Amino acid sequence: MVPQITDDQRAQMRELGYVVFEDIFTVDEMTDLITELEADEARMRASLAASGGESGISRADEITFNDHIAERNPLVREFTKRPEFQALCKEFIGDNVDLYWNQTVFKQPEGAREFPWHQDDAYTPVTPAPYLTLWLALNDATEENGCISVLPGSHKDGLREHHPSPIGWVGHSSDDPDQGVLAPIRAGSLICFWSLTMHKSGSNRSKGVRKAYVIQYSAYPLHRVADGELIEVEIPVLRDGIGV
Ligand SMILES: O=C(O)CCC(=O)C(=O)O
């Protein structure tokens, strides 16, 4: 279902930095996508397990980040260009948009660790910023299995100081009294937020894997803040407002 974005949602994105869009896809509409994403993730996790179980911020028995799937899989690539996403990109980014990054994030059952509070911009600051993250639930994301929490309004003061941890940058303490708001969503729903919106995910205390496909879109052209270099991305999504 292509979202008809309301004035309230525009205002919420502007003021709070995130909007939940419920039931954008049915599970049937995601069946082929999920098959491809799961197969790709299984290959990645097998090779991770064979080489010691850890690489970067992925842990085979805890949480895996499997990126650039659309770049190697035509079905996934086509999915990232769906009209549902184009509508959000056009609304929140503009007429010239690229797929900036895409990754699955699978959280294994009964894991105790949260994925820490951070702004996505902390990983690689880019300009123009912020870009847009669409966190698509491939299965129901609940408080029990480690759904996303967001810190409303945290996008307003730019990039905050982050410090490194074994599982990624941390920009807000898990001991801070403000632990934001939980955003549990059904499979096929998505959380739309800015790359400057502070977010985290909880521990997966359930018996199943929590599965998300995280798709990030940026304005074209895009440059790295550190050296001003143009970031070459492979997958254009909109040019002059038209899907490509
Ligand atoms: O899905 C998760 O558990 C966390 C993902 C996340 O925060 C991210 O990809 O930036």
mmCIF file of C-alpha atoms and ligand atoms in Angstrom:
data_model
loop_
_atom_site.group_PDB
_atom_site.id
_atom_site.type_symbol
_atom_site.label_atom_id
_atom_site.label_comp_id
_atom_site.label_asym_id
_atom_site.label_seq_id
_atom_site.Cartn_x
_atom_site.Cartn_y
_atom_site.Cartn_z
ATOM 1 C CA MET A 1 0.000 0.000 0.000
ATOM 2 C CA VAL A 2 1.569 3.274 -1.130
ATOM 3 C CA PRO A 3 1.372 5.574 1.918
ATOM 4 C CA GLN A 4 -0.696 8.728 1.614
ATOM 5 C CA ILE A 5 1.413 10.934 3.837
ATOM 6 C CA THR A 6 -0.640 13.190 6.079
ATOM 7 C CA ASP A 7 0.160 16.638 7.505
ATOM 8 C CA ASP A 8 0.363 15.061 10.968
ATOM 9 C CA GLN A 9 2.995 12.607 9.733
ATOM 10 C CA ARG A 10 4.955 15.438 8.085
ATOM 11 C CA ALA A 11 4.837 17.375 11.351
ATOM 12 C CA GLN A 12 5.845 14.310 13.375
ATOM 13 C CA MET A 13 8.816 13.682 11.087
ATOM 14 C CA ARG A 14 9.829 17.321 11.439
ATOM 15 C CA GLU A 15 9.353 17.557 15.215
ATOM 16 C CA LEU A 16 9.982 14.049 16.533
ATOM 17 C CA GLY A 17 12.172 12.661 13.745
ATOM 18 C CA TYR A 18 10.270 9.430 13.086
ATOM 19 C CA VAL A 19 6.945 8.050 11.870
ATOM 20 C CA VAL A 20 5.620 4.487 11.968
ATOM 21 C CA PHE A 21 3.892 3.433 8.754
ATOM 22 C CA GLU A 22 1.781 0.381 9.539
ATOM 23 C CA ASP A 23 1.050 -2.465 7.118
ATOM 24 C CA ILE A 24 2.824 -1.066 4.085
ATOM 25 C CA PHE A 25 3.319 -4.618 2.802
ATOM 26 C CA THR A 26 1.405 -7.820 3.378
ATOM 27 C CA VAL A 27 3.427 -10.851 4.345
ATOM 28 C CA ASP A 28 2.533 -12.310 0.909
ATOM 29 C CA GLU A 29 4.070 -9.283 -0.800
ATOM 30 C CA MET A 30 7.287 -9.896 1.114
ATOM 31 C CA THR A 31 7.514 -13.685 0.625
ATOM 32 C CA ASP A 32 10.021 -13.666 -2.248
ATOM 33 C CA LEU A 33 12.015 -10.860 -0.654
ATOM 34 C CA ILE A 34 12.245 -12.741 2.643
ATOM 35 C CA THR A 35 13.344 -15.930 0.869
ATOM 36 C CA GLU A 36 16.211 -14.086 -0.832
ATOM 37 C CA LEU A 37 17.219 -12.137 2.274
ATOM 38 C CA GLU A 38 17.190 -15.230 4.475
ATOM 39 C CA ALA A 39 19.269 -17.232 2.001
ATOM 40 C CA ASP A 40 21.834 -14.442 1.745
ATOM 41 C CA GLU A 41 21.951 -14.027 5.524
ATOM 42 C CA ALA A 42 22.340 -17.784 6.074
ATOM 43 C CA ARG A 43 25.372 -17.838 3.743
ATOM 44 C CA MET A 44 26.866 -14.854 5.525
ATOM 45 C CA ARG A 45 26.276 -16.347 8.995
ATOM 46 C CA ALA A 46 27.752 -19.701 7.970
ATOM 47 C CA SER A 47 30.931 -18.045 6.767
ATOM 48 C CA LEU A 48 31.013 -15.868 9.887
ATOM 49 C CA ALA A 49 30.647 -18.942 12.128
ATOM 50 C CA ALA A 50 33.393 -20.736 10.166
ATOM 51 C CA SER A 51 35.776 -17.842 10.680
ATOM 52 C CA GLY A 52 35.465 -17.422 14.429
ATOM 53 C CA GLY A 53 31.901 -16.102 14.811
ATOM 54 C CA GLU A 54 32.614 -12.362 14.803
ATOM 55 C CA SER A 55 33.297 -9.738 12.192
ATOM 56 C CA GLY A 56 32.865 -6.000 12.633
ATOM 57 C CA ILE A 57 29.733 -5.539 14.699
ATOM 58 C CA SER A 58 28.207 -8.912 13.696
ATOM 59 C CA ARG A 59 28.154 -11.854 16.116
ATOM 60 C CA ALA A 60 26.946 -15.130 14.562
ATOM 61 C CA ASP A 61 25.156 -16.225 17.742
ATOM 62 C CA GLU A 62 23.714 -12.833 18.646
ATOM 63 C CA ILE A 63 23.184 -10.255 15.892
ATOM 64 C CA THR A 64 24.139 -10.144 12.221
ATOM 65 C CA PHE A 65 24.355 -7.210 9.831
ATOM 66 C CA ASN A 66 24.359 -8.418 6.229
ATOM 67 C CA ASP A 67 24.782 -5.491 3.842
ATOM 68 C CA HIS A 68 24.744 -4.650 0.111
ATOM 69 C CA ILE A 69 22.204 -7.367 -0.694
ATOM 70 C CA ALA A 70 20.356 -5.254 -3.277
ATOM 71 C CA GLU A 71 23.653 -4.709 -5.097
ATOM 72 C CA ARG A 72 24.080 -8.464 -5.653
ATOM 73 C CA ASN A 73 20.473 -9.652 -5.918
ATOM 74 C CA PRO A 74 18.156 -8.366 -8.694
ATOM 75 C CA LEU A 75 14.937 -9.266 -6.856
ATOM 76 C CA VAL A 76 16.032 -7.394 -3.739
ATOM 77 C CA ARG A 77 17.211 -4.477 -5.873
ATOM 78 C CA GLU A 78 13.781 -4.197 -7.523
ATOM 79 C CA PHE A 79 12.110 -4.330 -4.114
ATOM 80 C CA THR A 80 14.107 -1.301 -2.930
ATOM 81 C CA LYS A 81 12.572 0.671 -5.812
ATOM 82 C CA ARG A 82 8.952 -0.144 -4.951
ATOM 83 C CA PRO A 83 6.462 2.717 -5.226
ATOM 84 C CA GLU A 84 5.847 2.525 -1.465
ATOM 85 C CA PHE A 85 9.476 3.530 -0.867
ATOM 86 C CA GLN A 86 9.545 6.032 -3.729
ATOM 87 C CA ALA A 87 6.628 7.910 -2.161
ATOM 88 C CA LEU A 88 8.480 8.245 1.162
ATOM 89 C CA CYS A 89 11.721 9.229 -0.566
ATOM 90 C CA LYS A 90 10.020 11.900 -2.648
ATOM 91 C CA GLU A 91 8.260 13.299 0.389
ATOM 92 C CA PHE A 92 11.198 13.348 2.780
ATOM 93 C CA ILE A 93 14.270 13.627 0.537
ATOM 94 C CA GLY A 94 13.253 15.113 -2.800
ATOM 95 C CA ASP A 95 13.252 14.326 -6.496
ATOM 96 C CA ASN A 96 16.767 12.883 -6.836
ATOM 97 C CA VAL A 97 17.371 9.888 -4.622
ATOM 98 C CA ASP A 98 19.753 6.930 -4.445
ATOM 99 C CA LEU A 99 19.738 3.779 -2.402
ATOM 100 C CA TYR A 100 22.537 4.602 0.028
ATOM 101 C CA TRP A 101 22.779 1.434 2.127
ATOM 102 C CA ASN A 102 20.802 -1.733 2.723
ATOM 103 C CA GLN A 103 21.239 -4.494 5.260
ATOM 104 C CA THR A 104 19.353 -7.156 7.106
ATOM 105 C CA VAL A 105 19.652 -7.126 10.879
ATOM 106 C CA PHE A 106 18.762 -10.476 12.438
ATOM 107 C CA LYS A 107 18.741 -10.851 16.208
ATOM 108 C CA GLN A 108 19.118 -14.378 17.447
ATOM 109 C CA PRO A 109 16.854 -15.757 20.205
ATOM 110 C CA GLU A 110 17.497 -15.251 23.896
ATOM 111 C CA GLY A 111 20.283 -12.733 23.397
ATOM 112 C CA ALA A 112 20.869 -10.497 26.400
ATOM 113 C CA ARG A 113 22.504 -7.591 24.635
ATOM 114 C CA GLU A 114 20.826 -4.470 23.296
ATOM 115 C CA PHE A 115 22.093 -2.768 20.167
ATOM 116 C CA PRO A 116 23.169 0.612 21.558
ATOM 117 C CA TRP A 117 21.688 4.066 21.093
ATOM 118 C CA HIS A 118 23.179 5.789 18.039
ATOM 119 C CA GLN A 119 22.522 8.100 15.120
ATOM 120 C CA ASP A 120 23.176 6.399 11.774
ATOM 121 C CA ASP A 121 25.159 9.472 10.701
ATOM 122 C CA ALA A 122 27.765 8.559 13.338
ATOM 123 C CA TYR A 123 28.973 5.727 11.073
ATOM 124 C CA THR A 124 29.834 7.901 8.050
ATOM 125 C CA PRO A 125 28.812 11.557 8.137
ATOM 126 C CA VAL A 126 27.572 12.597 4.690
ATOM 127 C CA THR A 127 26.189 15.701 3.088
ATOM 128 C CA PRO A 128 23.431 16.535 2.412
ATOM 129 C CA ALA A 129 22.200 15.186 5.723
ATOM 130 C CA PRO A 130 20.148 13.741 7.117
ATOM 131 C CA TYR A 131 19.334 10.802 4.917
ATOM 132 C CA LEU A 132 16.363 8.520 5.474
ATOM 133 C CA THR A 133 16.264 5.128 7.170
ATOM 134 C CA LEU A 134 13.330 2.791 6.570
ATOM 135 C CA TRP A 135 13.399 -0.053 9.105
ATOM 136 C CA LEU A 136 11.130 -2.715 7.610
ATOM 137 C CA ALA A 137 9.921 -5.516 9.898
ATOM 138 C CA LEU A 138 10.156 -8.883 8.119
ATOM 139 C CA ASN A 139 8.445 -10.493 11.108
ATOM 140 C CA ASP A 140 6.623 -8.890 14.019
ATOM 141 C CA ALA A 141 9.017 -6.702 16.001
ATOM 142 C CA THR A 142 7.957 -6.675 19.647
ATOM 143 C CA GLU A 143 9.301 -5.394 22.927
ATOM 144 C CA GLU A 144 10.162 -9.005 23.788
ATOM 145 C CA ASN A 145 12.150 -9.773 20.618
ATOM 146 C CA GLY A 146 14.071 -6.503 20.405
ATOM 147 C CA CYS A 147 12.088 -3.888 18.509
ATOM 148 C CA ILE A 148 13.476 -0.423 17.857
ATOM 149 C CA SER A 149 13.219 2.450 20.355
ATOM 150 C CA VAL A 150 13.639 6.038 19.220
ATOM 151 C CA LEU A 151 14.512 9.208 21.091
ATOM 152 C CA PRO A 152 11.932 11.736 19.861
ATOM 153 C CA GLY A 153 13.409 15.080 18.777
ATOM 154 C CA SER A 154 17.010 13.830 18.926
ATOM 155 C CA HIS A 155 17.545 14.708 15.241
ATOM 156 C CA LYS A 156 17.295 18.414 15.961
ATOM 157 C CA ASP A 157 20.750 19.152 17.352
ATOM 158 C CA GLY A 158 22.915 17.591 14.659
ATOM 159 C CA LEU A 159 25.371 14.772 15.168
ATOM 160 C CA ARG A 160 26.015 14.086 18.861
ATOM 161 C CA GLU A 161 29.250 12.783 20.284
ATOM 162 C CA HIS A 162 29.542 8.994 20.043
ATOM 163 C CA HIS A 163 32.024 6.565 21.520
ATOM 164 C CA PRO A 164 32.963 3.167 20.110
ATOM 165 C CA SER A 165 31.827 -0.121 21.669
ATOM 166 C CA PRO A 166 32.348 -3.743 20.563
ATOM 167 C CA ILE A 167 28.962 -3.621 18.834
ATOM 168 C CA GLY A 168 29.011 -0.166 17.336
ATOM 169 C CA TRP A 169 28.904 3.537 18.142
ATOM 170 C CA VAL A 170 27.106 4.705 21.264
ATOM 171 C CA GLY A 171 25.589 8.197 21.346
ATOM 172 C CA HIS A 172 23.240 8.049 24.345
ATOM 173 C CA SER A 173 23.596 6.101 27.567
ATOM 174 C CA SER A 174 21.384 3.134 28.362
ATOM 175 C CA ASP A 175 21.486 4.462 31.958
ATOM 176 C CA ASP A 176 20.029 7.836 30.996
ATOM 177 C CA PRO A 177 16.539 8.295 32.483
ATOM 178 C CA ASP A 178 15.262 9.162 28.994
ATOM 179 C CA GLN A 179 15.024 5.844 27.199
ATOM 180 C CA GLY A 180 12.801 7.213 24.437
ATOM 181 C CA VAL A 181 9.794 5.356 23.094
ATOM 182 C CA LEU A 182 9.432 1.772 21.993
ATOM 183 C CA ALA A 183 8.221 1.234 18.430
ATOM 184 C CA PRO A 184 6.839 -2.307 18.166
ATOM 185 C CA ILE A 185 5.499 -2.968 14.662
ATOM 186 C CA ARG A 186 3.834 -5.781 12.765
ATOM 187 C CA ALA A 187 5.557 -7.595 9.891
ATOM 188 C CA GLY A 188 5.286 -5.463 6.747
ATOM 189 C CA SER A 189 5.216 -2.196 8.704
ATOM 190 C CA LEU A 190 8.138 0.187 8.797
ATOM 191 C CA ILE A 191 9.663 2.879 10.947
ATOM 192 C CA CYS A 192 10.777 5.879 8.930
ATOM 193 C CA PHE A 193 13.389 8.060 10.626
ATOM 194 C CA TRP A 194 16.213 10.463 9.897
ATOM 195 C CA SER A 195 19.846 9.376 9.992
ATOM 196 C CA LEU A 196 20.168 11.840 12.888
ATOM 197 C CA THR A 197 17.361 10.275 14.932
ATOM 198 C CA MET A 198 18.838 8.461 17.924
ATOM 199 C CA HIS A 199 17.634 4.850 18.067
ATOM 200 C CA LYS A 200 18.516 1.492 19.556
ATOM 201 C CA SER A 201 17.073 -2.009 19.651
ATOM 202 C CA GLY A 202 16.325 -4.100 22.714
ATOM 203 C CA SER A 203 17.555 -7.557 23.603
ATOM 204 C CA ASN A 204 15.787 -10.511 21.999
ATOM 205 C CA ARG A 205 14.281 -12.369 24.954
ATOM 206 C CA SER A 206 11.998 -14.448 22.697
ATOM 207 C CA LYS A 207 12.599 -17.902 21.262
ATOM 208 C CA GLY A 208 12.587 -16.735 17.632
ATOM 209 C CA VAL A 209 14.842 -14.692 15.370
ATOM 210 C CA ARG A 210 13.862 -11.014 14.996
ATOM 211 C CA LYS A 211 14.287 -10.048 11.352
ATOM 212 C CA ALA A 212 14.514 -6.587 9.836
ATOM 213 C CA TYR A 213 15.547 -5.177 6.474
ATOM 214 C CA VAL A 214 17.055 -1.709 6.932
ATOM 215 C CA ILE A 215 16.944 0.401 3.765
ATOM 216 C CA GLN A 216 18.539 3.829 3.622
ATOM 217 C CA TYR A 217 17.964 6.434 0.928
ATOM 218 C CA SER A 218 19.954 9.603 0.342
ATOM 219 C CA ALA A 219 19.801 12.662 -1.858
ATOM 220 C CA TYR A 220 21.799 12.415 -5.085
ATOM 221 C CA PRO A 221 24.593 13.481 -5.321
ATOM 222 C CA LEU A 222 26.051 12.645 -1.909
ATOM 223 C CA HIS A 223 29.470 13.528 -0.487
ATOM 224 C CA ARG A 224 31.505 12.312 2.453
ATOM 225 C CA VAL A 225 31.922 15.043 5.069
ATOM 226 C CA ALA A 226 35.449 13.916 6.016
ATOM 227 C CA ASP A 227 37.076 14.546 2.622
ATOM 228 C CA GLY A 228 34.343 15.980 0.419
ATOM 229 C CA GLU A 229 34.580 12.969 -1.922
ATOM 230 C CA LEU A 230 31.541 12.009 -3.984
ATOM 231 C CA ILE A 231 30.051 8.756 -2.695
ATOM 232 C CA GLU A 232 29.450 6.497 -5.671
ATOM 233 C CA VAL A 233 26.299 4.480 -5.155
ATOM 234 C CA GLU A 234 25.094 1.821 -7.532
ATOM 235 C CA ILE A 235 21.332 2.033 -7.300
ATOM 236 C CA PRO A 236 19.479 5.166 -8.372
ATOM 237 C CA VAL A 237 15.867 5.324 -7.215
ATOM 238 C CA LEU A 238 14.447 8.690 -8.366
ATOM 239 C CA ARG A 239 15.623 11.192 -10.958
ATOM 240 C CA ASP A 240 13.623 14.404 -11.360
ATOM 241 C CA GLY A 241 10.867 12.792 -9.341
ATOM 242 C CA ILE A 242 10.530 9.775 -11.641
ATOM 243 C CA GLY A 243 11.352 6.228 -10.580
ATOM 244 C CA VAL A 244 14.380 4.765 -12.378
HETATM 245 O O1 LIG B 1 17.784 -3.670 13.884
HETATM 246 C C1 LIG B 1 18.457 -3.469 14.889
HETATM 247 O O2 LIG B 1 18.445 -4.220 15.840
HETATM 248 C C2 LIG B 1 19.320 -2.252 14.966
HETATM 249 C C3 LIG B 1 19.576 -1.699 13.615
HETATM 250 C C4 LIG B 1 20.089 -0.329 13.648
HETATM 251 O O3 LIG B 1 20.023 0.363 14.621
HETATM 252 C C5 LIG B 1 20.679 0.209 12.429
HETATM 253 O O4 LIG B 1 20.759 -0.506 11.418
HETATM 254 O O5 LIG B 1 21.104 1.382 12.471
#
